[in-house]
Short mmCIF file of C-alpha atoms in Angstrom, two decimals:
data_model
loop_
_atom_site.label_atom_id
_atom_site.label_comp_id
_atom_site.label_asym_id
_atom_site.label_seq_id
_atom_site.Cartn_x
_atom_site.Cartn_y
_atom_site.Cartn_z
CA UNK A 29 0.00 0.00 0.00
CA UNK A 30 1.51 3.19 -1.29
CA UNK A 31 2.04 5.52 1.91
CA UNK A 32 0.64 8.76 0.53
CA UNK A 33 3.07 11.64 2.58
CA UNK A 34 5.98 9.44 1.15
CA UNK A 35 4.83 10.64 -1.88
CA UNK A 36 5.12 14.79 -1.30
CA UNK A 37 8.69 14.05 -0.02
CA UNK A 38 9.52 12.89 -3.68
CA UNK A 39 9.08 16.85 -4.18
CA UNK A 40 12.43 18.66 -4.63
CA UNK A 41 12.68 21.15 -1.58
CA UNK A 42 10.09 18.49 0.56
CA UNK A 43 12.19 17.21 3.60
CA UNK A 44 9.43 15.47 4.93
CA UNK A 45 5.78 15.42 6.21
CA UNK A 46 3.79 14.74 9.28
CA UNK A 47 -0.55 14.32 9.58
CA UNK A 48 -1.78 15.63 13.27
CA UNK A 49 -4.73 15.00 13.99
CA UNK A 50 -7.06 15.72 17.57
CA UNK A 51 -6.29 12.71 18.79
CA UNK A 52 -1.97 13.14 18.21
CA UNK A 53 0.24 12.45 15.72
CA UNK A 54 -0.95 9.96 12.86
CA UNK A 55 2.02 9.74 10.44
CA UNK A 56 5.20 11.33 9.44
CA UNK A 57 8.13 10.83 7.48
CA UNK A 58 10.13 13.60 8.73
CA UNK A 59 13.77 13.35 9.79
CA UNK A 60 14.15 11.56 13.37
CA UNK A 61 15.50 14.78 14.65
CA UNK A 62 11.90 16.09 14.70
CA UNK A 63 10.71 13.91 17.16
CA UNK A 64 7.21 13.01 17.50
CA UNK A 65 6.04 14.38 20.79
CA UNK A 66 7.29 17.96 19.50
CA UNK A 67 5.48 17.01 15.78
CA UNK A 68 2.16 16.45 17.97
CA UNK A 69 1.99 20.01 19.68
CA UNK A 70 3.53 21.55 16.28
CA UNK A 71 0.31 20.15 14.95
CA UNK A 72 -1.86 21.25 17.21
CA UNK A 73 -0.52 24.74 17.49
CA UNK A 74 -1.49 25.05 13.07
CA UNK A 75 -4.68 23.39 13.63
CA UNK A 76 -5.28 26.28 16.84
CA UNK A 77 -3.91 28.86 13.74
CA UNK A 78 -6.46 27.34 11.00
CA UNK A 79 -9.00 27.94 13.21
CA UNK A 80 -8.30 31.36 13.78
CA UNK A 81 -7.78 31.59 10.00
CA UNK A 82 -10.98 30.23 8.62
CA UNK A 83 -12.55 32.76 11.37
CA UNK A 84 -11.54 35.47 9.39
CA UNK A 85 -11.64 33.66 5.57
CA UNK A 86 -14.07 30.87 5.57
CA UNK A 87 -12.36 30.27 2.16
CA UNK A 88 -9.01 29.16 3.64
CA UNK A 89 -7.22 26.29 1.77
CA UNK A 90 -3.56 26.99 3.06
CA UNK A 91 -1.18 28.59 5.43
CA UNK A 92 2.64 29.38 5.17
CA UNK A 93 5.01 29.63 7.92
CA UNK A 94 8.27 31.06 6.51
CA UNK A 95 10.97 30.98 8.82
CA UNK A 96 14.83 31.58 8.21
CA UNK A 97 15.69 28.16 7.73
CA UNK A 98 12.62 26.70 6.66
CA UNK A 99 8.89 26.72 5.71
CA UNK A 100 6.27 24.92 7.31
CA UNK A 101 3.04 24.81 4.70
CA UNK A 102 -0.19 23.37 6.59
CA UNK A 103 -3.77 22.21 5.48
CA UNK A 104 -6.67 21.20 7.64
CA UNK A 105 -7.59 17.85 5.82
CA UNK A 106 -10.58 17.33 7.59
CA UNK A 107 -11.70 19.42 10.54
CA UNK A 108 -9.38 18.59 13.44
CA UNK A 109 -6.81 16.73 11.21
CA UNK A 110 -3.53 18.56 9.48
CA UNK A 111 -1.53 17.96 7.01
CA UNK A 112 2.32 19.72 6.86
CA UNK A 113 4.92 19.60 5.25
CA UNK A 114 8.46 21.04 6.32
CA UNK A 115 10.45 22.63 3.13
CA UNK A 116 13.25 24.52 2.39
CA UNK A 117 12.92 27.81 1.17
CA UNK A 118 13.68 27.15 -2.69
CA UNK A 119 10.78 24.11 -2.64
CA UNK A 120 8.14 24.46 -5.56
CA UNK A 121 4.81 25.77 -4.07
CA UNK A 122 2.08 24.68 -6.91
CA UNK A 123 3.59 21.38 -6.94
CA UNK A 124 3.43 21.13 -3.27
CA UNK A 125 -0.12 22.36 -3.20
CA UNK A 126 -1.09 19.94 -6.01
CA UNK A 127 0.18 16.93 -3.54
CA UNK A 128 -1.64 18.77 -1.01
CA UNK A 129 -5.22 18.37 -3.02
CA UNK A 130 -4.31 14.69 -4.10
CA UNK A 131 -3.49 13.72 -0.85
CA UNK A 132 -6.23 15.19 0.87
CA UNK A 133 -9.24 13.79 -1.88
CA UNK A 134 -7.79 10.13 -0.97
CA UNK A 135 -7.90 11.37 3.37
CA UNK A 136 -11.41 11.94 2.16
CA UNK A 137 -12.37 9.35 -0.14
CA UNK A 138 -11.03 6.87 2.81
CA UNK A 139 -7.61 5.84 1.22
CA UNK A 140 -5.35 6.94 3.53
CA UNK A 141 -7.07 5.96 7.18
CA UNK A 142 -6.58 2.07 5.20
CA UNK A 143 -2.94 2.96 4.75
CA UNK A 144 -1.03 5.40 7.16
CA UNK A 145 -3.55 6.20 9.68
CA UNK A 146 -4.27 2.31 10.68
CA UNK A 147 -0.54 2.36 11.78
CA UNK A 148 -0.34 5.70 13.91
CA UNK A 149 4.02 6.10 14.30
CA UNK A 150 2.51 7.55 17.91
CA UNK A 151 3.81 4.77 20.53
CA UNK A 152 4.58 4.75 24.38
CA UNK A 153 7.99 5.53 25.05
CA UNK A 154 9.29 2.30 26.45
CA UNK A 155 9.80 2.72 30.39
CA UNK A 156 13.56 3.06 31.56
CA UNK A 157 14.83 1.80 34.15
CA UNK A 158 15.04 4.27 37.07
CA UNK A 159 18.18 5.95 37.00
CA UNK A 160 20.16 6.67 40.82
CA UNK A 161 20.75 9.80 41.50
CA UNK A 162 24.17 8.92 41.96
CA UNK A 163 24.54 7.64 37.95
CA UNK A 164 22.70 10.82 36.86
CA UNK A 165 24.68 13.20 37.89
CA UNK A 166 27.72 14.72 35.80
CA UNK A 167 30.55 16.10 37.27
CA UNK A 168 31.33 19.76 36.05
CA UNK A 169 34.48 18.90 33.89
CA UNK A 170 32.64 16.43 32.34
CA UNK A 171 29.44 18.89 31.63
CA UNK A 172 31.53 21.63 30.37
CA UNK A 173 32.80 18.92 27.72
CA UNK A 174 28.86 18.57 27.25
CA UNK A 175 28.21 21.96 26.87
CA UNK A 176 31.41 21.95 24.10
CA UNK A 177 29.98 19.16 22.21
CA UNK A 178 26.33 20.49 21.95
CA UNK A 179 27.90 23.90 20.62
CA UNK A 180 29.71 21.99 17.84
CA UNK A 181 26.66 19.89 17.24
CA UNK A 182 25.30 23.34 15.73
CA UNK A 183 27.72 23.29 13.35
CA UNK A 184 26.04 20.05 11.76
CA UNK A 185 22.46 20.27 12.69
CA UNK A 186 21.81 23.69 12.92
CA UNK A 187 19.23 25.37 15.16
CA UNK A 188 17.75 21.56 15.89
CA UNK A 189 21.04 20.53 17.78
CA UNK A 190 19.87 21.61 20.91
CA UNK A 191 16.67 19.35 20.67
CA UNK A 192 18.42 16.69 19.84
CA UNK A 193 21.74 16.85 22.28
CA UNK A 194 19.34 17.36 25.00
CA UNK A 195 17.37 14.38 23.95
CA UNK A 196 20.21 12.41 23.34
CA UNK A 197 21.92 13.04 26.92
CA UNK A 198 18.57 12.49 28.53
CA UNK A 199 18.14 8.58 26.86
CA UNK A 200 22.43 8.38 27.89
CA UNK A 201 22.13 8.95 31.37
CA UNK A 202 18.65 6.95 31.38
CA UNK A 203 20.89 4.11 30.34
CA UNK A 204 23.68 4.26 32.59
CA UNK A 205 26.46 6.27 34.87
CA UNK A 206 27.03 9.75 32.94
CA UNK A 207 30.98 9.27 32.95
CA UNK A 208 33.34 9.50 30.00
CA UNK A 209 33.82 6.07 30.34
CA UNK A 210 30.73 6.11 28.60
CA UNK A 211 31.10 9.10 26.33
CA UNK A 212 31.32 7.08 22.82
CA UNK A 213 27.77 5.72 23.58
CA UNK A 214 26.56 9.25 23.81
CA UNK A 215 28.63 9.96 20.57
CA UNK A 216 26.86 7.01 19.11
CA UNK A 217 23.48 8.74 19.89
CA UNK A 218 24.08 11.59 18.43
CA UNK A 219 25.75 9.85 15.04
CA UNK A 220 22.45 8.18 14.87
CA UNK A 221 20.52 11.55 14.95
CA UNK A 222 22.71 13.22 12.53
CA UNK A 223 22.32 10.14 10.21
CA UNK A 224 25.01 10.92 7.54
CA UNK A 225 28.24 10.04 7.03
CA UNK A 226 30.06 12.71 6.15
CA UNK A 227 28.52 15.12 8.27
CA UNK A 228 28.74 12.62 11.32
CA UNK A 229 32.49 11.93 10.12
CA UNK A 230 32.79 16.24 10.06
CA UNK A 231 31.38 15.91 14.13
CA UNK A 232 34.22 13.63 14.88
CA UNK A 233 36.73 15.58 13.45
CA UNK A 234 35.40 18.61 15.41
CA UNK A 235 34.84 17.27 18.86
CA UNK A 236 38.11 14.58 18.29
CA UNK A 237 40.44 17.35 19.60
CA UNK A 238 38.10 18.06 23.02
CA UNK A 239 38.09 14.34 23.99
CA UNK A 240 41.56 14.19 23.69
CA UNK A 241 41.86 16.62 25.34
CA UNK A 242 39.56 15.75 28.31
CA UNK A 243 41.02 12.37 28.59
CA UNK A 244 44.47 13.65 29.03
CA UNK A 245 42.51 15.77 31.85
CA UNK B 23 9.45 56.95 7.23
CA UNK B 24 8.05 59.55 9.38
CA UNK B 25 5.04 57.86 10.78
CA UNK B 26 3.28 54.98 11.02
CA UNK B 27 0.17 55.78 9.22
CA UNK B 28 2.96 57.10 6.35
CA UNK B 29 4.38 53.61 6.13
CA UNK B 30 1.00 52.00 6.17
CA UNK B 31 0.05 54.60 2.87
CA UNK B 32 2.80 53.15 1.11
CA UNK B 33 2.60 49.86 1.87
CA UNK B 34 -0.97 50.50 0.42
CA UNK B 35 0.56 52.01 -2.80
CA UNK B 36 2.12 48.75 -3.78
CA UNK B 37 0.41 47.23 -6.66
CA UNK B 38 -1.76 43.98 -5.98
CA UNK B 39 -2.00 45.20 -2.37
CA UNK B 40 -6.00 45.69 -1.30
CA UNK B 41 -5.06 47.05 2.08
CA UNK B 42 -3.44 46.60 5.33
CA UNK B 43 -3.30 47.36 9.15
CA UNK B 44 -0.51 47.69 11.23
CA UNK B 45 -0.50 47.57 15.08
CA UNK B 46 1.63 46.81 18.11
CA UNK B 47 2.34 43.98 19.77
CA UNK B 48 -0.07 44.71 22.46
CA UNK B 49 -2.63 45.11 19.52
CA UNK B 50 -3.41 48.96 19.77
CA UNK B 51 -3.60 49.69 15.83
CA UNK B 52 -1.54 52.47 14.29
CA UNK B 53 -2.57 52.57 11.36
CA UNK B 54 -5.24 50.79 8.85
CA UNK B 55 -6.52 50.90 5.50
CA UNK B 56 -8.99 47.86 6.12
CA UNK B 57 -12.08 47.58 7.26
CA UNK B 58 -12.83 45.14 10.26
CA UNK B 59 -10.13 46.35 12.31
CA UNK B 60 -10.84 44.01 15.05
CA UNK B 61 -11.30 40.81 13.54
CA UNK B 62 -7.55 41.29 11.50
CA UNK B 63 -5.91 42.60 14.77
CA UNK B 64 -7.41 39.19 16.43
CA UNK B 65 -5.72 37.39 13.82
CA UNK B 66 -2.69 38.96 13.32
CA UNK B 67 -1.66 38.38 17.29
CA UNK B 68 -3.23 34.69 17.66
CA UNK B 69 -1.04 34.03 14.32
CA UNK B 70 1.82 35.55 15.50
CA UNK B 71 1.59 33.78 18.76
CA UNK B 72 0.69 30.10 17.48
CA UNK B 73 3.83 30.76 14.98
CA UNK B 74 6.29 31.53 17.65
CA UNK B 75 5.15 28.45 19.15
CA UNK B 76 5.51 26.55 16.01
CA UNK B 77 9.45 27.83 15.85
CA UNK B 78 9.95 27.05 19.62
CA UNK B 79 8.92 23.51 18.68
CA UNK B 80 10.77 23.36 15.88
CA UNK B 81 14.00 24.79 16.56
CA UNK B 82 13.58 27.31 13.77
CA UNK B 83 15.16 30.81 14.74
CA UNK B 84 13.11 33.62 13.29
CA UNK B 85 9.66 34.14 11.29
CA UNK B 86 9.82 36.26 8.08
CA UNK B 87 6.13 36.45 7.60
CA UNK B 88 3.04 34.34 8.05
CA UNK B 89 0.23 33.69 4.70
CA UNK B 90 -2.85 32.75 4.36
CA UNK B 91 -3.78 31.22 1.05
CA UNK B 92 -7.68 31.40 0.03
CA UNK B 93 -9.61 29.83 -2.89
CA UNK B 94 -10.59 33.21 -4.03
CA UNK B 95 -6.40 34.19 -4.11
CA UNK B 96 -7.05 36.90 -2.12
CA UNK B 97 -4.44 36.01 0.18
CA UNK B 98 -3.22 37.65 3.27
CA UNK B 99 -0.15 38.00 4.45
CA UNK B 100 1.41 38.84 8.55
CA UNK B 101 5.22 40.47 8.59
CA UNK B 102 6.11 40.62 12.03
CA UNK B 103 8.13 43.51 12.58
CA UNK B 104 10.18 43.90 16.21
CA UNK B 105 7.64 45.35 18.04
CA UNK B 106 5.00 45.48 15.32
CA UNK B 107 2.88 43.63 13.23
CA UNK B 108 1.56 44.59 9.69
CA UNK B 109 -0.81 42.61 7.95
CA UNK B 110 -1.85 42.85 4.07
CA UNK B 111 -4.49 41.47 2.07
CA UNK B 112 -3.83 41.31 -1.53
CA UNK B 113 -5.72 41.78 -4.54
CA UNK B 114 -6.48 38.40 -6.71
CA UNK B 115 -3.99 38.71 -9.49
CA UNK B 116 -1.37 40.36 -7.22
CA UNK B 117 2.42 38.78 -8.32
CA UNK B 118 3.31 37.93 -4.71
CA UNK B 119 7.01 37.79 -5.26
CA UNK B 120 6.99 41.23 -6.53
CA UNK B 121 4.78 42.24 -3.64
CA UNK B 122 6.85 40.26 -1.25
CA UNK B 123 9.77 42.00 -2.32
CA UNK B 124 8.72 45.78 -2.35
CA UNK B 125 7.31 45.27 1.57
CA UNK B 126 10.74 43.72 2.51
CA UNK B 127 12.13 46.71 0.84
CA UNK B 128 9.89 49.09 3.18
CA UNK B 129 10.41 47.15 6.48
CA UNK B 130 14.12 47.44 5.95
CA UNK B 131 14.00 51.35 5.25
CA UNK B 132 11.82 51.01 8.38
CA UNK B 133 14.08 49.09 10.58
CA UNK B 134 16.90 50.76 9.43
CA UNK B 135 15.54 54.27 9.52
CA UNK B 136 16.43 54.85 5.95
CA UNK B 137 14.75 57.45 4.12
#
């Protein structure tokens, strides 16, 4: 069964897409760095901003965030379901739009609830163990190297590398003692996240010198 | 610029654009050629708002302006500006780019205090 949003990220310009509905997240295809819990409330923040829209054009069809990096164009499918893509700034509009009015005549002919919807990418977080305080605390030397790490993680992921160091450092020290005895794991996290070669081979080569450097102390 | 209501005549001027408002932050207006000031100054803060939770969310650093697309293509568009909001409703056949372009020209002679 042909996953429908798969289809707009074929686009040129698309990086991915993501359907919200009331009830949470339904489906996205978005890079992992966007994870879904923040996808959800992004969702229901647009469908807050259709509303407000269609109470001053009933004729609404779309709306356009344009930020620096990046443009976020929404639809309500249905009311109390979205539809939105993430793009960067040089993506084709009409052919986005014309996705848009594909996609959404299959939501509403019943299509898509057979395909995506059935299989919601919404599940519990899987409980960790609980963590000592003891294990989750990190020593100041070692948190300044955090602190160094996160600031060259901008240098990859941009404005998102916050998000995702924090996230990453939050499943580490679920996991186990914070030390640097453990520090490649948290590298490992992050590699995953960044989820390309060269640019996680680029990390490395920035952050090499700073381990060295702590481990000599 | 000297005034508000001087950059809200000009932004008026440019072709394809059927009016605007502009108003602070705290949503007193400054200066409006649209009727149904209230219901525009409702949208331009709840938009403004809901967008700056949007970046928050998404880790994106700074919204150049908000649109609203309609099946008539009578779009409207939001540019927040520092302090300041300034919303514009185009005409059908407006050429956004060019439209898009000749505001960002006036916000930056505004935010620059050109002449």
């Amino acid at each position: 069964m042909i996953n429908l949003i798969d289809e707009l990220k074929v686009i040129p310009g698309i990086v991915g897409a993501c359907i919200v509905s009331t009830e949470g997240l339904q489906a996205t295809n978005l890079p992992a760095m966007f994870k879904p819990e923040r996808l959800s409330l992004v969702g229901n923040h647009l469908l807050a901003l259709s509303a407000s829209g269609r109470n001053s054009f009933s004729d609404l069809t779309d709306m356009t965030l344009n930020y620096d990096e990046s443009v976020v164009v929404a639809r309500e499918l249905i009311e109390g379901t979205i539809l939105f893509a993430i793009c960067d700034p040089t993506f084709n509009y009409n052919l986005l739009t014309m996705s848009f009015n594909l996609l959404q005549e299959e939501f509403k002919g019943g299509n898509f609830s057979a395909s995506t919807v059935a299989a919601p990418v919404v599940t519990e977080p899987v409980a960790a163990p609980p963590t000592p305080p003891s294990e989750a605390k990190i020593s100041a030397p070692l948190q300044d190297l955090l602190d160094d790490l996160k600031r060259l993680l901008s240098k990859i992921l941009g404005p998102m590398a916050g998000f995702v160091f924090d996230d990453v450092v939050e499943e580490w020290q679920a996991q186990g003692a914070a030390g640097f005895s453990r520090i490649e794991d948290l590298i490992s996290g992050i590699n995953r996240e960044i989820d390309d070669q060269e640019k996680i081979d680029h990390y490395r080569s920035l952050i090499a010198p700073l381990l060295k450097s702590f481990q000599k102390g | 610029m000297a005034t508000a209501k001087d950059f809200v005549s000009r932004v008026d001027q440019i072709d394809g654009v059927a009016g605007c408002l502009l108003i602070k932050e705290n949503g007193a207006s400054l200066g409006q050629t649209l009727d149904d000031v209230d219901t525009y100054t409702s949208l331009l803060l709840n938009s403004v708002e809901l967008s700056n939770e949007v970046m928050e969310k998404t880790g994106f650093s700074y919204c150049r302006h908000i649109s609203f697309q309609r099946s008539n293509d009578e779009n409207f568009y939001i540019f927040p500006i520092r302090n300041y909001l300034l919303g514009v409703l185009l005409d059908a056949d407006c050429s956004e780019p060019v439209m898009l372009e000749q505001v960002a020209q006036l916000i930056n002679r505004v935010s620059v205090g050109g002449p």
